[in-house]
Structures are given as structure tokens and as C-alpha cells.
CSV table of C-alpha atoms in Angstrom, one decimal:
chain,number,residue,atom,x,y,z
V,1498,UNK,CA,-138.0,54.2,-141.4
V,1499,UNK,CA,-135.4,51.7,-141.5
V,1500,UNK,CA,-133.5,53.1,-138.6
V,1501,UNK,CA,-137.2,53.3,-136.4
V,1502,UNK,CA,-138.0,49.7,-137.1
V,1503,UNK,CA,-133.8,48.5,-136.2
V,1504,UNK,CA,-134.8,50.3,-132.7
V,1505,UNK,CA,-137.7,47.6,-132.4
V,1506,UNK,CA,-135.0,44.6,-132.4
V,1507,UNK,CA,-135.0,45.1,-128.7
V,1508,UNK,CA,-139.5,44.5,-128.6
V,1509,UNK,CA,-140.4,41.3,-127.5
V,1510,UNK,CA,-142.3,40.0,-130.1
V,1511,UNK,CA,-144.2,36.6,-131.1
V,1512,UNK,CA,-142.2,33.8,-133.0
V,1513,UNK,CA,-143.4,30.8,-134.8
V,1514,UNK,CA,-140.9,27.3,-135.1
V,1515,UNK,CA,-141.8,25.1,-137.7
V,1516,UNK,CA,-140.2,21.8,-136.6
V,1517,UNK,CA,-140.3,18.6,-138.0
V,1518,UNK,CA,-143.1,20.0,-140.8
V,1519,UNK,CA,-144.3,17.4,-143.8
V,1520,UNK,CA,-147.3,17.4,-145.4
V,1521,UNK,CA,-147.3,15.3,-148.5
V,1522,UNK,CA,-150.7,15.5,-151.5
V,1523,UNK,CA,-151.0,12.1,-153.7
V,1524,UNK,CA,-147.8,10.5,-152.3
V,1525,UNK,CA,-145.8,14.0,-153.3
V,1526,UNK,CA,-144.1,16.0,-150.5
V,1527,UNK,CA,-144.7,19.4,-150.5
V,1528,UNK,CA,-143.5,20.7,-147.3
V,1529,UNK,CA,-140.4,18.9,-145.8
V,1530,UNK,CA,-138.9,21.6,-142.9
V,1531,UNK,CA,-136.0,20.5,-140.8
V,1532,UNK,CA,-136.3,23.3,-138.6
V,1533,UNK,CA,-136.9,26.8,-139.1
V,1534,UNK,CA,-138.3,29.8,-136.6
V,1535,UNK,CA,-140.0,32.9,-138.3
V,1536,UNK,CA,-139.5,36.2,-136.5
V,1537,UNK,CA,-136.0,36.3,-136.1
V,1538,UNK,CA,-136.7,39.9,-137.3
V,1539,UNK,CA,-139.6,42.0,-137.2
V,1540,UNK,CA,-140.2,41.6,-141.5
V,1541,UNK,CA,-139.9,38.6,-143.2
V,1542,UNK,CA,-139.7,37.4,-146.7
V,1543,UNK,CA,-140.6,34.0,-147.8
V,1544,UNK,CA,-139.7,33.3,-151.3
V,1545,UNK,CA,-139.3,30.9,-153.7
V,1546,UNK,CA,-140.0,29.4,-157.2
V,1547,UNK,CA,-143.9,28.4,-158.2
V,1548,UNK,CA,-144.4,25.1,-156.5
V,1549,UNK,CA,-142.1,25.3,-153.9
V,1550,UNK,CA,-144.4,25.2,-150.7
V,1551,UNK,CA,-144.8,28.7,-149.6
V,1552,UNK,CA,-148.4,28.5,-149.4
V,1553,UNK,CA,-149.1,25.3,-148.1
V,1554,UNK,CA,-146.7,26.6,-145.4
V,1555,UNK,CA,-148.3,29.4,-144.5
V,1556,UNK,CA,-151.7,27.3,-144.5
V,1557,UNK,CA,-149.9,24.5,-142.0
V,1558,UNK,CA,-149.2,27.2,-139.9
V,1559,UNK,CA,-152.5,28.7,-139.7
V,1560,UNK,CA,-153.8,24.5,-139.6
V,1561,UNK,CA,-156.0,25.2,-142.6
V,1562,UNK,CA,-154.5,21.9,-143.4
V,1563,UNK,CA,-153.1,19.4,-141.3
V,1564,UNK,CA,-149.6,18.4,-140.7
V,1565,UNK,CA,-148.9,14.8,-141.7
V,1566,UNK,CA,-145.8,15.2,-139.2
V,1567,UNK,CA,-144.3,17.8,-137.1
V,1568,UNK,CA,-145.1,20.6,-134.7
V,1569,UNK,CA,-145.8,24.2,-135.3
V,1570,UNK,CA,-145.7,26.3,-131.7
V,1571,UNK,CA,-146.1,29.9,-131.2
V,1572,UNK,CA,-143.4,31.4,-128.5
V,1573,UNK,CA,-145.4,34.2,-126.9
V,1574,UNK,CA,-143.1,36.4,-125.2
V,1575,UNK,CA,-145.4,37.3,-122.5
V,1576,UNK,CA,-147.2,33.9,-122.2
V,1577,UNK,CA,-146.5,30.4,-122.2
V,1578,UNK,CA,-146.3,28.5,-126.1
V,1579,UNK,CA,-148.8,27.2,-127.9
V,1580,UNK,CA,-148.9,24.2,-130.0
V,1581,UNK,CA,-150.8,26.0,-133.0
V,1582,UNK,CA,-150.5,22.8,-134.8
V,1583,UNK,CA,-152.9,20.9,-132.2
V,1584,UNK,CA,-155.7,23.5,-132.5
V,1585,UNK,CA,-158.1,24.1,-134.7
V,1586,UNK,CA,-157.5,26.8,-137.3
V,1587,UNK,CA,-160.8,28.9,-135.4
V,1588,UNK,CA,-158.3,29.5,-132.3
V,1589,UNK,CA,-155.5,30.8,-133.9
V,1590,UNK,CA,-156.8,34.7,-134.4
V,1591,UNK,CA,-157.7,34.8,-131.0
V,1592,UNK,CA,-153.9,34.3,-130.5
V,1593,UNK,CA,-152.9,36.9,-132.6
V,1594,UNK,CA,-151.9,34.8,-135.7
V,1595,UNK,CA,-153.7,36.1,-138.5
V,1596,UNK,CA,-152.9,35.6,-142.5
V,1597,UNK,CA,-154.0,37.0,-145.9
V,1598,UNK,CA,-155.9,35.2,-148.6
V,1599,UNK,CA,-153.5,34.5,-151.8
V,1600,UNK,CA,-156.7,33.8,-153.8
V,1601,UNK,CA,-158.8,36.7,-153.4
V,1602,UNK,CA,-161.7,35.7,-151.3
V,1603,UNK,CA,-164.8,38.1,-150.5
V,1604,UNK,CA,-168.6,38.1,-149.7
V,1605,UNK,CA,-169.7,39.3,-152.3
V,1606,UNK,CA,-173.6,39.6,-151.3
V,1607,UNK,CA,-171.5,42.0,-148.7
V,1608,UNK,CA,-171.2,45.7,-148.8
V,1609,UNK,CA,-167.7,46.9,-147.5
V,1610,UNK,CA,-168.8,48.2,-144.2
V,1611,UNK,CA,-170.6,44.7,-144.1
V,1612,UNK,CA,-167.6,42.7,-144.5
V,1613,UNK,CA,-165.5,44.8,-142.5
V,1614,UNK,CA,-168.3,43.7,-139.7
V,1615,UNK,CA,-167.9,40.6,-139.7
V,1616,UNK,CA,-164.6,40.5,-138.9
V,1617,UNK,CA,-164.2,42.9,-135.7
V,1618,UNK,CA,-167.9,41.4,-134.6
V,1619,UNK,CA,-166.8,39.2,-130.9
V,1620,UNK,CA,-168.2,35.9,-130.5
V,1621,UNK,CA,-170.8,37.2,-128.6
V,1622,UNK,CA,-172.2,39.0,-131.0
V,1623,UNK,CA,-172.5,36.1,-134.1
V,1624,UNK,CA,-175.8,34.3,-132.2
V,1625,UNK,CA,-178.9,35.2,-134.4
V,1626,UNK,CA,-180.3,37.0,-131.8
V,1627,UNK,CA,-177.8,39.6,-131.5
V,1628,UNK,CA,-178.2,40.8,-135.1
V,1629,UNK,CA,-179.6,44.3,-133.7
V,1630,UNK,CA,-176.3,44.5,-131.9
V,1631,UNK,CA,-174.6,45.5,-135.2
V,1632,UNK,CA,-174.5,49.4,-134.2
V,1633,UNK,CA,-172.4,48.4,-131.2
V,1634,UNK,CA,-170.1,46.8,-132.8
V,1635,UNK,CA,-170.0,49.7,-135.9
V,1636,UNK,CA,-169.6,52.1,-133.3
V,1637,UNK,CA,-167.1,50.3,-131.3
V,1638,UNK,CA,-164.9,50.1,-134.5
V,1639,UNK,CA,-165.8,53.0,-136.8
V,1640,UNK,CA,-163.4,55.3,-136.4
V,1641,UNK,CA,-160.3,52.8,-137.2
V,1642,UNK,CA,-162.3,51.2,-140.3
V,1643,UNK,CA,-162.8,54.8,-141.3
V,1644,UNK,CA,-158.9,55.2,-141.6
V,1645,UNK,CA,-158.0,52.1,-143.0
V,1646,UNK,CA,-161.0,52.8,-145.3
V,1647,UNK,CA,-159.9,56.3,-146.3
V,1648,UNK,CA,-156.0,55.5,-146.5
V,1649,UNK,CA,-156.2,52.8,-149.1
V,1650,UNK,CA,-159.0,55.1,-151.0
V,1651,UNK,CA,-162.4,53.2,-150.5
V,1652,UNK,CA,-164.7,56.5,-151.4
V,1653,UNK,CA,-168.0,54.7,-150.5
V,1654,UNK,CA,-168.0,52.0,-148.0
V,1655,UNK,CA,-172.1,51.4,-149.0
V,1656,UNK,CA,-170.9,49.8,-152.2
V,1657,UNK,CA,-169.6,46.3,-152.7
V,1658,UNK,CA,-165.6,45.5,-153.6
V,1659,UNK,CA,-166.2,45.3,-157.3
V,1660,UNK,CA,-162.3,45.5,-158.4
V,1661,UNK,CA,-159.3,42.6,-157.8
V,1662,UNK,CA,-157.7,45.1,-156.3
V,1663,UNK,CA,-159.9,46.5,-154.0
V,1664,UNK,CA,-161.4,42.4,-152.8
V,1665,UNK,CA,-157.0,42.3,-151.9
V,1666,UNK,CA,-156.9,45.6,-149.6
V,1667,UNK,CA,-160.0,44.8,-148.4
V,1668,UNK,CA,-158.6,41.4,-147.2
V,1669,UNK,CA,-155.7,43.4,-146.0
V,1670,UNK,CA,-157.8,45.8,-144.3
V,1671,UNK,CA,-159.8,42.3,-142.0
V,1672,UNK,CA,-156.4,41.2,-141.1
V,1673,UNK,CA,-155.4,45.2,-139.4
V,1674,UNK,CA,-158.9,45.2,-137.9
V,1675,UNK,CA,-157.9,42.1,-136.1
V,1676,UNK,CA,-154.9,43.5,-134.8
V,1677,UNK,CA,-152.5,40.3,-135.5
V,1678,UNK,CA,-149.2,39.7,-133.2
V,1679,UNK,CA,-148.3,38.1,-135.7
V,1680,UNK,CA,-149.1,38.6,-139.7
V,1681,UNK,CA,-148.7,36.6,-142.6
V,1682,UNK,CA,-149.3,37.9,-145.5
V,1683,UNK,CA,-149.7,36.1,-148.6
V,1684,UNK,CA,-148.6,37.9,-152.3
V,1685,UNK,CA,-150.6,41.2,-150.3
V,1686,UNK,CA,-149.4,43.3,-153.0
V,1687,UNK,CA,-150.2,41.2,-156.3
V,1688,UNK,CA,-152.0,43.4,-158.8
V,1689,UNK,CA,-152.1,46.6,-156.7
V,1690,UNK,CA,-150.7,50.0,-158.6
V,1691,UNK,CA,-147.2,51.0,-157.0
V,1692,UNK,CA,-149.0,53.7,-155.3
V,1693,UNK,CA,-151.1,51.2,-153.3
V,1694,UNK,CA,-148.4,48.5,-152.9
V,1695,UNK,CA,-146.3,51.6,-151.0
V,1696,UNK,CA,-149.3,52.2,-148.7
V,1697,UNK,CA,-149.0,48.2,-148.1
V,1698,UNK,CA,-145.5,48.3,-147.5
V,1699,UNK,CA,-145.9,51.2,-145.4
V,1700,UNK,CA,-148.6,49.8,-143.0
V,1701,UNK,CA,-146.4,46.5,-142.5
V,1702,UNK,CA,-143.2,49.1,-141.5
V,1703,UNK,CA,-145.8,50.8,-139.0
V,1704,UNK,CA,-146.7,47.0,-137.3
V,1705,UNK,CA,-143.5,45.9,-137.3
V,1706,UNK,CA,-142.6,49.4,-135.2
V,1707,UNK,CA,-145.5,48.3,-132.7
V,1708,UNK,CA,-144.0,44.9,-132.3
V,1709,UNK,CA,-146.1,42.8,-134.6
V,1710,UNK,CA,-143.8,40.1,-136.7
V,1711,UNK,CA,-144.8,40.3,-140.1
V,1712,UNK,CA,-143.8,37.7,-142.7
V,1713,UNK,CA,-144.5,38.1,-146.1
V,1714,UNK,CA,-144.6,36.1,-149.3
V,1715,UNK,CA,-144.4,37.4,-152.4
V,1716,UNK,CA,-143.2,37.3,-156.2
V,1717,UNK,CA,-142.7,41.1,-156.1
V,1718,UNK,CA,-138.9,41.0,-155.1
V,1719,UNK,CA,-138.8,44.6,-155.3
V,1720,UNK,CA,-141.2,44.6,-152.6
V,1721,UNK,CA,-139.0,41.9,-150.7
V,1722,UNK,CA,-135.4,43.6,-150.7
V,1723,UNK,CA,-137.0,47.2,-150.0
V,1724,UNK,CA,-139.3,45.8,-146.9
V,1725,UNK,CA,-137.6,42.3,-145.2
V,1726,UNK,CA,-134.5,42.7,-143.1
V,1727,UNK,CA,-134.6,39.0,-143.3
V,1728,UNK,CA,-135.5,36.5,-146.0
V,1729,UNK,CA,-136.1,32.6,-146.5
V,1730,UNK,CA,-135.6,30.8,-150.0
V,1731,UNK,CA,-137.8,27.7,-150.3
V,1732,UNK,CA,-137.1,25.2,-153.2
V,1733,UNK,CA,-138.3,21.6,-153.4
V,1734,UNK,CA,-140.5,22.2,-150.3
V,1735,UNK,CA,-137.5,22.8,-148.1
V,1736,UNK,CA,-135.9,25.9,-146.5
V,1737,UNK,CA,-132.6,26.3,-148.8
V,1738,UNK,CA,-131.4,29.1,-147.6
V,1739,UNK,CA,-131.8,32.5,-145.0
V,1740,UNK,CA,-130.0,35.6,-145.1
V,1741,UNK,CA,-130.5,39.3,-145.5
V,1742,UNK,CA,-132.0,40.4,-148.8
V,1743,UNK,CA,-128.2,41.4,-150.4
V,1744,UNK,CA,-127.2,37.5,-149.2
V,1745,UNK,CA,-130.2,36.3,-150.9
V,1746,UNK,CA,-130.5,37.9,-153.7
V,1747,UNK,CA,-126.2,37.5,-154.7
V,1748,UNK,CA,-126.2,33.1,-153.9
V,1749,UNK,CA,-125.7,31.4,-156.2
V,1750,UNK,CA,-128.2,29.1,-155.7
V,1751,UNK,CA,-131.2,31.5,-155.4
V,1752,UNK,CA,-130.1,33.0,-159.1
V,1753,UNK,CA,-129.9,29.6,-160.2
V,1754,UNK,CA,-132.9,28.4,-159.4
V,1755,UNK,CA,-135.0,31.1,-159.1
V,1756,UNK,CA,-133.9,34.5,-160.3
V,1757,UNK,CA,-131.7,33.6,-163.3
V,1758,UNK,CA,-128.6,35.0,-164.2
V,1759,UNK,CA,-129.9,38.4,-165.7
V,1760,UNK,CA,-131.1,39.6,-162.2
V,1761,UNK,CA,-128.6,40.3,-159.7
């Protein structure tokens, strides 16, 4: 699997440069990036200690939350750029640009088909008076949400997403659905059984082979050095250090502020 995704190097894919980033909560900075471009390689791990900014990152770049100074710009390979940072957060899937939920959000008046719905249902079809519409767009999209449905082992999509667990894959399942360029995905394997968190990392080896740059955070290193050719440490709100997970996971640095000495 390795070897297949190495051939991808050569795929034009979407990058996103964070330049100039700050963004700063009761005089505190919480983000402060120089200058750093993710998709250098089609997985990426963004790790770090608790508090250092990887989610309120990830949530500048999808402008959940503003910038208080910067720019954050998509480089579309087949199109011109895109100042993500000067849209609002609503444009952003449209453009490929899609992210997880670290705090596992559902609707949970919802069944699963439901929810799955409502996020493969076009614009067209979210006006009150298309409601009867909701076979075309079930029938339009039933036989992928089947798959996803029946490869992380939802037995009855009537029901509702009862489990932690199953609310995560279910998130996981919007964001395929969606068919992101580019995928952040935020701690996607965080109280999932190995089995599952395999069938995660498998899925993100099989976007990254069609040419979808996939960055990941997580606290699960195993999942990080077995999935990331490429990884950023963030400490203090900054971008300390990038590398390859060996690079990473031997500095000095990393172990001594994150890892500790009994790890490497």
C-alpha cells in the first residue's frame, strides 16, 4: 500500500499555505504560524501536546473562526487559488475542503440514513418545498452510502447512532460522501476498536491513491507513524518542526516535549 500511494507523488493534488496565521482568545495566542503549506505529501500528521493549537488550526482553516491576521489560500492545481480565509466557512465544501468533528457532533432526532441525507442533499434541494425530493437524492446516493454503511458495520441504517463510536464513523462517513480534495480529519480514530481504526486508516490510504490530500490530527501516534509519510509538530501554537515520522518521532525536541523519554 505504501509503494501504491509513493506512485501518487507525481498526482496533482490540492495544497493549503497557512501564512502569516494568529488568532489570539483573552489576549493569549493560540496560533502564531510563520509559514507552513500542508500537502507536501498526500498524508499528513499534525501533532502536538494538549493546548498546542491543532484544532484551532484546523478551524482557521476551515474559517469556523476568524483569523486575527494572516491568509489561508487553497492552490488548486487545476484552477486558480482561493483565499479560504476571505470566505465564509459555507463555501469551503463546495471547494473540496472538508474536515471532521473532534467533539462528536450528531442529529440526534436523525436516523442514519437521515443524517447521511443531509449531507449529499444539493442546494437545490434544502428549500421546504423540495422535501418530497428526498427519494432523488436517496437514490442518487444509495448505493455509495450502502458501502460506506456496510464497511464500517452499520447493520440498520433505520436506527439512530446510539454509540461514541458509531456518532465518529458516522461523521467520517459525511465527510467521504462529500467527496473532499482535501480532508482534515480531526482525532478520526479516537475511541474506535483497532479493528475499525484499520478500516479508517485504510480508507484515508485509498483517498490519498485518488489524489485527495489528507491531513490528519491525532493523539494515536501509532496511527501517525503507520499512515503519514509526512508530519508537523506544533508546540506553543507554532510549527516546531516537519519531517518524516522516523525524524519526528527520534528529535529531541518532540521527545522532550511531547513524547518523553520512554518512547522512542
Amino acid at each position: 500500500m505504501a509503494a501504491e500511494i509513493e506512485t501518487t507523488l507525481q498526482v496533482q493534488r490540492p495544497r493549503i499555505r497557512v501564512h502569516g496565521a494568529q488568532k489570539s482568545f483573552a489576549g493569549r495566542v493560540v496560533v502564531d504560524v510563520d509559514d507552513v503549506v500542508f500537502g507536501e505529501s498526500p498524508i499528513e500528521g499534525l501533532i502536538g501536546p494538549n493546548g498546542a493549537g491543532k484544532t484551532t488550526l484546523m478551524r482557521m482553516i476551515m474559517h469556523s473562526i476568524p483569523l486575527d491576521t494572516g491568509t489561508i489560500t487553497l492552490d488548486r492545481p487545476d484552477a486558480d487559488d482561493v483565499v479560504l480565509s476571505s470566505l465564509p466557512a459555507s463555501r469551503l465544501a463546495g471547494l473540496g475542503v472538508v474536515k471532521s468533528n473532534q467533539v462528536i457532533m450528531d442529529f440526534e432526532k436523525l436516523t442514519i440514513w437521515d443524517s447521511l441525507l443531509l449531507s449529499v442533499a444539493e442546494a437545490e434541494y434544502e428549500q421546504p418545498w423540495r422535501m418530497r425530493a428526498e427519494r432523488t437524492v436517496f437514490e442518487a446516493h444509495e448505493e455509495e452510502m450502502r458501502h460506506y454503511l456496510e464497511y464500517f458495520g452499520f447493520e440498520d441504517p433505520t436506527t439512530y447512532a446510539l454509540s461514541a463510536g458509531e456518532k465518529k464513523l458516522l461523521d467520517i462517513i459525511r465527510c467521504l460522501l462529500l467527496k473532499p480534495r482535501f480532508l482534515l480529519l480531526d482525532e478520526p480514530t479516537a475511541g474506535l476498536p483497532d479493528d475499525l481504526t484499520e478500516k479508517v486508516m485504510d480508507t484515508v490510504r485509498e483517498l490519498a491513491t485518488g489524489g485527495t490530500t489528507v491531513v490528519v490530527v491525532e493523539h494515536d501516534l501509532n496511527v501517525i507513524w503507520n499512515l503519514c509519510e509526512r508530519v508537523l509538530f506544533m508546540a506553543e501554537g507554532k510549527i516546531a518542526l516537519t519531517g518524516d515520522p522516523a525524524e519526528i518521532r527520534e528529535h529531541h525536541t518532540v521527545i522532550e516535549k511531547y513524547l518523553g523519554e520512554g518512547h522512542v
